[in-house]
PDB file of C-alpha atoms and ligand atoms in Angstrom:
ATOM      1  CA  MET A  86     105.394  84.641  72.068  1.00 56.00           C
ATOM      2  CA  SER A  87     101.937  83.246  71.404  1.00 69.00           C
ATOM      3  CA  ILE A  88      99.819  82.202  74.354  1.00 80.00           C
ATOM      4  CA  ARG A  89      98.584  78.652  73.944  1.00 88.00           C
ATOM      5  CA  PHE A  90      98.471  77.510  77.556  1.00 92.00           C
ATOM      6  CA  ASN A  91     100.967  74.781  76.762  1.00 88.00           C
ATOM      7  CA  LYS A  92     103.852  75.470  79.081  1.00 91.00           C
ATOM      8  CA  VAL A  93     102.765  75.953  82.669  1.00 93.00           C
ATOM      9  CA  ASP A  94     105.118  76.057  85.654  1.00 92.00           C
ATOM     10  CA  LEU A  95     104.318  76.453  89.315  1.00 92.00           C
ATOM     11  CA  THR A  96     106.628  79.381  90.079  1.00 95.00           C
ATOM     12  CA  ALA A  97     105.758  80.224  93.670  1.00 95.00           C
ATOM     13  CA  VAL A  98     103.701  78.963  96.583  1.00 93.00           C
ATOM     14  CA  ALA A  99     103.380  81.931  98.897  1.00 94.00           C
ATOM     15  CA  ALA A 100     102.066  82.117 102.444  1.00 92.00           C
ATOM     16  CA  GLN A 101     103.158  85.745 102.779  1.00 94.00           C
ATOM     17  CA  ILE A 102     104.158  88.786 100.783  1.00 96.00           C
ATOM     18  CA  GLU A 103     107.921  88.077 100.893  1.00 97.00           C
ATOM     19  CA  GLN A 104     107.326  84.917  98.861  1.00 97.00           C
ATOM     20  CA  PHE A 105     105.519  86.584  95.947  1.00 98.00           C
ATOM     21  CA  PRO A 106     107.580  86.423  92.713  1.00 98.00           C
ATOM     22  CA  LYS A 107     109.417  89.608  91.789  1.00 97.00           C
ATOM     23  CA  ARG A 108     109.653  89.141  88.031  1.00 97.00           C
ATOM     24  CA  PRO A 109     107.269  91.725  86.545  1.00 96.00           C
ATOM     25  CA  LEU A 110     104.739  89.806  84.413  1.00 97.00           C
ATOM     26  CA  ALA A 111     101.080  90.494  83.736  1.00 98.00           C
ATOM     27  CA  GLU A 112      98.849  88.640  86.188  1.00 98.00           C
ATOM     28  CA  ILE A 113      95.445  86.991  85.818  1.00 98.00           C
ATOM     29  CA  ILE A 114      94.025  86.358  89.241  1.00 98.00           C
ATOM     30  CA  MET A 115      91.399  83.769  90.205  1.00 97.00           C
ATOM     31  CA  VAL A 116      89.152  84.355  93.208  1.00 97.00           C
ATOM     32  CA  GLY A 117      85.941  82.842  94.517  1.00 97.00           C
ATOM     33  CA  ARG A 118      84.226  80.946  97.282  1.00 95.00           C
ATOM     34  CA  SER A 119      85.717  77.655  98.413  1.00 91.00           C
ATOM     35  CA  ASN A 120      84.371  74.887  96.220  1.00 93.00           C
ATOM     36  CA  VAL A 121      83.363  77.203  93.363  1.00 96.00           C
ATOM     37  CA  GLY A 122      85.559  75.150  91.008  1.00 96.00           C
ATOM     38  CA  LYS A 123      88.708  77.282  90.926  1.00 95.00           C
ATOM     39  CA  SER A 124      91.270  74.480  90.937  1.00 92.00           C
ATOM     40  CA  THR A 125      89.308  72.461  88.402  1.00 94.00           C
ATOM     41  CA  LEU A 126      89.094  75.454  86.077  1.00 96.00           C
ATOM     42  CA  LEU A 127      92.811  76.144  86.416  1.00 94.00           C
ATOM     43  CA  ASN A 128      93.528  72.578  85.390  1.00 93.00           C
ATOM     44  CA  ALA A 129      91.095  72.809  82.459  1.00 95.00           C
ATOM     45  CA  LEU A 130      92.598  76.085  81.237  1.00 95.00           C
ATOM     46  CA  CYS A 131      96.052  74.552  81.224  1.00 92.00           C
ATOM     47  CA  ARG A 132      94.875  71.103  80.059  1.00 89.00           C
ATOM     48  CA  ASN A 133      96.510  69.522  83.077  1.00 83.00           C
ATOM     49  CA  LYS A 134      94.579  67.484  85.611  1.00 76.00           C
ATOM     50  CA  ASN A 135      97.120  67.799  88.394  1.00 75.00           C
ATOM     51  CA  LEU A 136      98.201  71.387  88.249  1.00 79.00           C
ATOM     52  CA  ALA A 137      96.229  72.737  91.159  1.00 69.00           C
ATOM     53  CA  ARG A 138      95.161  70.120  93.620  1.00 67.00           C
ATOM     54  CA  THR A 139      91.373  69.889  93.585  1.00 56.00           C
ATOM     55  CA  SER A 140      89.771  68.843  96.780  1.00 50.00           C
ATOM     56  CA  ARG A 141      86.396  68.531  98.415  1.00 47.00           C
ATOM     57  CA  THR A 142      87.829  69.572 101.771  1.00 50.00           C
ATOM     58  CA  PRO A 143      89.029  73.178 101.695  1.00 54.00           C
ATOM     59  CA  GLY A 144      92.567  73.502 103.037  1.00 55.00           C
ATOM     60  CA  LYS A 145      93.501  75.279 106.225  1.00 60.00           C
ATOM     61  CA  THR A 146      96.650  76.867 104.896  1.00 68.00           C
ATOM     62  CA  GLN A 147      96.021  80.070 103.014  1.00 85.00           C
ATOM     63  CA  LEU A 148      98.395  80.026 100.081  1.00 90.00           C
ATOM     64  CA  VAL A 149      98.779  81.995  96.875  1.00 94.00           C
ATOM     65  CA  LEU A 150      99.939  79.922  93.917  1.00 93.00           C
ATOM     66  CA  PHE A 151     101.676  81.626  90.984  1.00 95.00           C
ATOM     67  CA  PHE A 152     101.735  79.659  87.734  1.00 95.00           C
ATOM     68  CA  THR A 153     103.785  80.992  84.823  1.00 96.00           C
ATOM     69  CA  VAL A 154     101.960  80.305  81.539  1.00 96.00           C
ATOM     70  CA  ASP A 155     103.922  80.171  78.263  1.00 94.00           C
ATOM     71  CA  ASP A 156     106.541  82.471  79.827  1.00 95.00           C
ATOM     72  CA  SER A 157     104.008  85.263  79.212  1.00 96.00           C
ATOM     73  CA  PHE A 158     101.968  85.846  82.345  1.00 97.00           C
ATOM     74  CA  TYR A 159     101.152  84.577  85.813  1.00 97.00           C
ATOM     75  CA  LEU A 160      97.942  82.786  86.656  1.00 96.00           C
ATOM     76  CA  VAL A 161      97.449  83.567  90.329  1.00 96.00           C
ATOM     77  CA  ASP A 162      95.344  81.272  92.499  1.00 95.00           C
ATOM     78  CA  LEU A 163      94.188  83.063  95.651  1.00 95.00           C
ATOM     79  CA  PRO A 164      92.698  81.297  98.701  1.00 92.00           C
ATOM     80  CA  GLY A 165      88.983  80.537  98.479  1.00 92.00           C
ATOM     81  CA  TYR A 166      86.769  82.504 100.847  1.00 92.00           C
ATOM     82  CA  GLY A 167      83.554  81.779 102.704  1.00 88.00           C
ATOM     83  CA  TYR A 168      84.856  78.814 104.576  1.00 73.00           C
ATOM     84  CA  ALA A 169      85.297  79.048 108.356  1.00 62.00           C
ATOM     85  CA  GLN A 170      88.992  79.561 108.927  1.00 55.00           C
ATOM     86  CA  THR A 171      91.012  79.445 112.117  1.00 55.00           C
ATOM     87  CA  SER A 172      89.299  81.354 114.916  1.00 57.00           C
ATOM     88  CA  ARG A 173      91.711  84.296 114.741  1.00 59.00           C
ATOM     89  CA  GLU A 174      91.049  84.664 111.042  1.00 57.00           C
ATOM     90  CA  GLN A 175      87.308  84.260 111.384  1.00 57.00           C
ATOM     91  CA  GLU A 176      86.326  87.917 111.481  1.00 63.00           C
ATOM     92  CA  ARG A 177      88.291  88.779 108.396  1.00 73.00           C
ATOM     93  CA  LYS A 178      86.382  88.414 105.135  1.00 80.00           C
ATOM     94  CA  PHE A 179      89.340  87.528 102.984  1.00 89.00           C
ATOM     95  CA  SER A 180      92.578  85.939 104.130  1.00 89.00           C
ATOM     96  CA  ARG A 181      95.546  88.014 105.275  1.00 91.00           C
ATOM     97  CA  VAL A 182      97.609  86.873 102.313  1.00 94.00           C
ATOM     98  CA  THR A 183      94.798  87.965  99.956  1.00 95.00           C
ATOM     99  CA  ASP A 184      94.933  91.456 101.472  1.00 95.00           C
ATOM    100  CA  GLN A 185      98.719  91.470 101.135  1.00 96.00           C
ATOM    101  CA  TYR A 186      98.437  90.418  97.525  1.00 97.00           C
ATOM    102  CA  PHE A 187      95.967  93.152  96.556  1.00 96.00           C
ATOM    103  CA  GLN A 188      97.760  95.855  98.479  1.00 95.00           C
ATOM    104  CA  GLN A 189     101.074  95.255  96.742  1.00 96.00           C
ATOM    105  CA  GLU A 190     101.772  97.037  93.478  1.00 96.00           C
ATOM    106  CA  ARG A 191     101.656  94.378  90.752  1.00 98.00           C
ATOM    107  CA  LEU A 192     100.779  94.086  87.045  1.00 98.00           C
ATOM    108  CA  ARG A 193      97.187  92.967  87.432  1.00 98.00           C
ATOM    109  CA  ALA A 194      95.613  92.394  84.004  1.00 98.00           C
ATOM    110  CA  ALA A 195      92.293  91.115  85.366  1.00 98.00           C
ATOM    111  CA  VAL A 196      90.678  89.268  88.222  1.00 98.00           C
ATOM    112  CA  LEU A 197      88.439  86.348  87.338  1.00 98.00           C
ATOM    113  CA  LEU A 198      85.648  86.324  89.917  1.00 98.00           C
ATOM    114  CA  LEU A 199      84.280  82.778  89.868  1.00 98.00           C
ATOM    115  CA  ILE A 200      80.592  82.286  90.658  1.00 98.00           C
ATOM    116  CA  ASP A 201      78.799  78.930  90.786  1.00 98.00           C
ATOM    117  CA  ILE A 202      76.049  79.349  88.189  1.00 98.00           C
ATOM    118  CA  ARG A 203      73.557  77.523  90.437  1.00 98.00           C
ATOM    119  CA  ARG A 204      74.160  79.817  93.415  1.00 97.00           C
ATOM    120  CA  GLY A 205      74.720  83.194  91.816  1.00 98.00           C
ATOM    121  CA  PHE A 206      76.332  86.010  93.827  1.00 98.00           C
ATOM    122  CA  GLY A 207      76.394  85.667  97.605  1.00 96.00           C
ATOM    123  CA  ASP A 208      77.232  88.410 100.139  1.00 95.00           C
ATOM    124  CA  LEU A 209      80.936  87.583 100.103  1.00 95.00           C
ATOM    125  CA  ASP A 210      81.039  87.689  96.300  1.00 97.00           C
ATOM    126  CA  TRP A 211      79.519  91.182  96.287  1.00 97.00           C
ATOM    127  CA  GLN A 212      82.014  92.175  98.971  1.00 96.00           C
ATOM    128  CA  MET A 213      84.830  90.890  96.767  1.00 97.00           C
ATOM    129  CA  ALA A 214      83.429  92.925  93.850  1.00 98.00           C
ATOM    130  CA  ASP A 215      83.370  96.040  96.085  1.00 97.00           C
ATOM    131  CA  TYR A 216      86.895  95.274  97.264  1.00 96.00           C
ATOM    132  CA  LEU A 217      88.205  94.995  93.681  1.00 97.00           C
ATOM    133  CA  ASP A 218      86.445  98.202  92.644  1.00 97.00           C
ATOM    134  CA  HIS A 219      87.930  99.936  95.674  1.00 96.00           C
ATOM    135  CA  TYR A 220      91.426  99.037  94.431  1.00 95.00           C
ATOM    136  CA  HIS A 221      90.500  99.896  90.804  1.00 96.00           C
ATOM    137  CA  ILE A 222      91.269  96.349  89.665  1.00 97.00           C
ATOM    138  CA  PRO A 223      89.393  95.206  86.530  1.00 98.00           C
ATOM    139  CA  TRP A 224      87.344  92.069  87.147  1.00 98.00           C
ATOM    140  CA  GLN A 225      85.485  89.573  85.031  1.00 98.00           C
ATOM    141  CA  VAL A 226      82.778  87.194  86.203  1.00 98.00           C
ATOM    142  CA  VAL A 227      83.184  83.540  85.257  1.00 98.00           C
ATOM    143  CA  LEU A 228      80.156  81.304  85.841  1.00 98.00           C
ATOM    144  CA  THR A 229      81.311  77.811  86.752  1.00 98.00           C
ATOM    145  CA  LYS A 230      79.736  74.342  86.606  1.00 98.00           C
ATOM    146  CA  ALA A 231      77.435  75.226  83.688  1.00 98.00           C
ATOM    147  CA  ASP A 232      76.985  71.504  82.978  1.00 98.00           C
ATOM    148  CA  LYS A 233      75.044  71.146  86.234  1.00 98.00           C
ATOM    149  CA  LEU A 234      72.096  73.029  84.683  1.00 98.00           C
ATOM    150  CA  SER A 235      70.002  72.428  81.587  1.00 98.00           C
ATOM    151  CA  ARG A 236      70.569  74.803  78.673  1.00 97.00           C
ATOM    152  CA  SER A 237      67.433  76.809  79.509  1.00 98.00           C
ATOM    153  CA  LYS A 238      68.303  77.050  83.229  1.00 98.00           C
ATOM    154  CA  GLN A 239      71.824  78.170  82.275  1.00 98.00           C
ATOM    155  CA  ASN A 240      70.372  81.030  80.265  1.00 97.00           C
ATOM    156  CA  ASP A 241      67.937  82.048  83.016  1.00 98.00           C
ATOM    157  CA  ALA A 242      70.721  82.080  85.602  1.00 98.00           C
ATOM    158  CA  ARG A 243      73.107  83.939  83.306  1.00 98.00           C
ATOM    159  CA  PHE A 244      70.538  86.617  82.444  1.00 98.00           C
ATOM    160  CA  SER A 245      69.566  87.236  86.037  1.00 98.00           C
ATOM    161  CA  ILE A 246      73.251  87.662  86.962  1.00 98.00           C
ATOM    162  CA  ILE A 247      73.779  89.997  84.002  1.00 98.00           C
ATOM    163  CA  ARG A 248      70.802  92.055  85.210  1.00 98.00           C
ATOM    164  CA  GLU A 249      72.241  92.326  88.715  1.00 98.00           C
ATOM    165  CA  LEU A 250      75.650  93.327  87.369  1.00 98.00           C
ATOM    166  CA  ASN A 251      74.139  95.941  85.064  1.00 97.00           C
ATOM    167  CA  GLU A 252      72.110  97.407  87.938  1.00 97.00           C
ATOM    168  CA  ARG A 253      75.246  97.651  90.012  1.00 97.00           C
ATOM    169  CA  ARG A 254      77.193  99.262  87.189  1.00 96.00           C
ATOM    170  CA  LYS A 255      74.408 101.806  86.685  1.00 96.00           C
ATOM    171  CA  VAL A 256      74.707 102.859  90.324  1.00 97.00           C
ATOM    172  CA  LEU A 257      78.511 102.958  90.415  1.00 97.00           C
ATOM    173  CA  GLY A 258      79.312 104.325  86.951  1.00 96.00           C
ATOM    174  CA  ALA A 259      83.028 105.019  86.583  1.00 95.00           C
ATOM    175  CA  GLU A 260      83.675 103.506  90.028  1.00 96.00           C
ATOM    176  CA  SER A 261      82.856 100.065  88.648  1.00 96.00           C
ATOM    177  CA  PHE A 262      85.786  98.099  87.209  1.00 98.00           C
ATOM    178  CA  HIS A 263      83.687  95.169  86.070  1.00 97.00           C
ATOM    179  CA  LEU A 264      84.598  94.222  82.468  1.00 98.00           C
ATOM    180  CA  GLU A 265      82.374  92.154  80.182  1.00 97.00           C
ATOM    181  CA  ASP A 266      79.257  90.006  80.520  1.00 97.00           C
ATOM    182  CA  PRO A 267      79.950  86.756  82.393  1.00 98.00           C
ATOM    183  CA  ILE A 268      81.805  83.946  80.660  1.00 98.00           C
ATOM    184  CA  MET A 269      80.109  80.602  81.320  1.00 98.00           C
ATOM    185  CA  VAL A 270      82.316  77.511  81.633  1.00 98.00           C
ATOM    186  CA  SER A 271      82.204  73.821  82.354  1.00 98.00           C
ATOM    187  CA  ALA A 272      85.623  72.667  83.439  1.00 97.00           C
ATOM    188  CA  THR A 273      84.677  69.004  83.518  1.00 95.00           C
ATOM    189  CA  THR A 274      83.454  68.935  79.896  1.00 96.00           C
ATOM    190  CA  ALA A 275      86.131  68.061  77.321  1.00 93.00           C
ATOM    191  CA  ASN A 276      86.830  70.899  74.877  1.00 94.00           C
ATOM    192  CA  ASP A 277      84.217  73.134  76.487  1.00 96.00           C
ATOM    193  CA  ALA A 278      83.610  76.228  74.334  1.00 97.00           C
ATOM    194  CA  GLY A 279      83.404  78.388  77.443  1.00 98.00           C
ATOM    195  CA  VAL A 280      86.879  77.383  78.583  1.00 97.00           C
ATOM    196  CA  GLU A 281      88.192  78.277  75.122  1.00 97.00           C
ATOM    197  CA  ASN A 282      86.378  81.648  75.322  1.00 97.00           C
ATOM    198  CA  LEU A 283      88.035  82.222  78.658  1.00 98.00           C
ATOM    199  CA  ARG A 284      91.480  81.441  77.183  1.00 97.00           C
ATOM    200  CA  ARG A 285      90.765  84.001  74.475  1.00 97.00           C
ATOM    201  CA  PHE A 286      89.660  86.572  77.059  1.00 98.00           C
ATOM    202  CA  ILE A 287      92.827  86.006  79.100  1.00 98.00           C
ATOM    203  CA  THR A 288      95.015  86.295  75.999  1.00 97.00           C
ATOM    204  CA  SER A 289      93.380  89.607  75.085  1.00 97.00           C
ATOM    205  CA  ARG A 290      93.958  90.991  78.597  1.00 97.00           C
ATOM    206  CA  VAL A 291      97.642  90.082  78.918  1.00 96.00           C
ATOM    207  CA  LYS A 292      98.710  91.248  75.439  1.00 87.00           C
TER     208      LYS A 292
HETATM  209  N1  GDP B  57      80.041  69.150  87.162  1.00 76.64           N
HETATM  210  C1  GDP B  57      81.068  69.965  87.409  1.00 76.64           C
HETATM  211  N2  GDP B  57      81.719  69.889  88.588  1.00 76.64           N
HETATM  212  C2  GDP B  57      82.738  70.740  88.810  1.00 76.64           C
HETATM  213  C3  GDP B  57      83.139  71.707  87.855  1.00 76.64           C
HETATM  214  N3  GDP B  57      84.176  72.409  88.374  1.00 76.64           N
HETATM  215  C4  GDP B  57      84.411  71.893  89.585  1.00 76.64           C
HETATM  216  N4  GDP B  57      83.564  70.896  89.873  1.00 76.64           N
HETATM  217  C5  GDP B  57      83.513  70.094  91.118  1.00 76.64           C
HETATM  218  O1  GDP B  57      83.290  70.957  92.220  1.00 76.64           O
HETATM  219  C6  GDP B  57      84.062  70.559  93.361  1.00 76.64           C
HETATM  220  C7  GDP B  57      84.974  71.696  93.833  1.00 76.64           C
HETATM  221  O2  GDP B  57      85.921  71.972  92.818  1.00 76.64           O
HETATM  222  P1  GDP B  57      87.362  72.597  93.145  1.00 76.64           P
HETATM  223  O3  GDP B  57      87.995  72.878  91.822  1.00 76.64           O
HETATM  224  O4  GDP B  57      88.118  71.782  94.121  1.00 76.64           O
HETATM  225  O5  GDP B  57      86.916  73.964  93.854  1.00 76.64           O
HETATM  226  P2  GDP B  57      87.808  75.101  94.555  1.00 76.64           P
HETATM  227  O6  GDP B  57      87.640  74.898  96.020  1.00 76.64           O
HETATM  228  O7  GDP B  57      87.189  76.380  94.116  1.00 76.64           O
HETATM  229  O8  GDP B  57      89.225  74.944  94.079  1.00 76.64           O
HETATM  230  C8  GDP B  57      84.824  69.307  92.905  1.00 76.64           C
HETATM  231  O9  GDP B  57      84.088  68.177  93.313  1.00 76.64           O
HETATM  232  C9  GDP B  57      84.851  69.432  91.402  1.00 76.64           C
HETATM  233  O10 GDP B  57      84.931  68.185  90.749  1.00 76.64           O
HETATM  234  C10 GDP B  57      82.425  71.764  86.611  1.00 76.64           C
HETATM  235  O11 GDP B  57      82.680  72.588  85.726  1.00 76.64           O
HETATM  236  N5  GDP B  57      81.398  70.876  86.454  1.00 76.64           N
HETATM  237 MG1   MG B  58      90.942  74.721  95.160  1.00 76.64          MG
END
């Protein structure tokens, strides 16, 4: 079946491991800081404004959403990090359900690590990169909110992030599971070329 991001169903809303879907499908996983633009990008990818609820106020419940796309793969929306959670959860970097998700054996085709192009990588983003490498999970950086910068500032930001990623890869060698140069997107721009590039990237990973 061809992947056109036409048919998208919310298959599971999971607060814990028992609620993860059992059907073995390739998975594309989205992670990033709260407010990085994850829900907005999900909606843009699937051309649906209401798929994942976008919000300015990060939710308290830590949920994993599994969307089935074109009956071909899951798009997995993990809880955003970097937002003060309940006091008991405060010391943990990533939510409990995120740990459960990554520790379970699943068909992970790639993680999309979303980074706000204006902010670049923060400590928690590098920790997520280390975490993914530790579990040998391939990851791809997606730079969000490109429209918030001028064309020349976009390029400056993108190149400095590419430099940092290349430095890191040089140090880690085969222990780095980082895939290609960052894909830059604007989820609020109609027919954004970056969003289409990202669809193509996803299609190539799940095939
Ligand atoms: N200008 C612009 N704003 C965006 C873009 N993506 C998200 N936003 C805004 O950033 C805020 C957070 O987005 P949201 O998708 O809820 O972030 P999440 O917490 O990562 O799911 C919202 O106000 C969005 O409208 C984008 O590509 N361009
Ligand atoms: Mg969200």
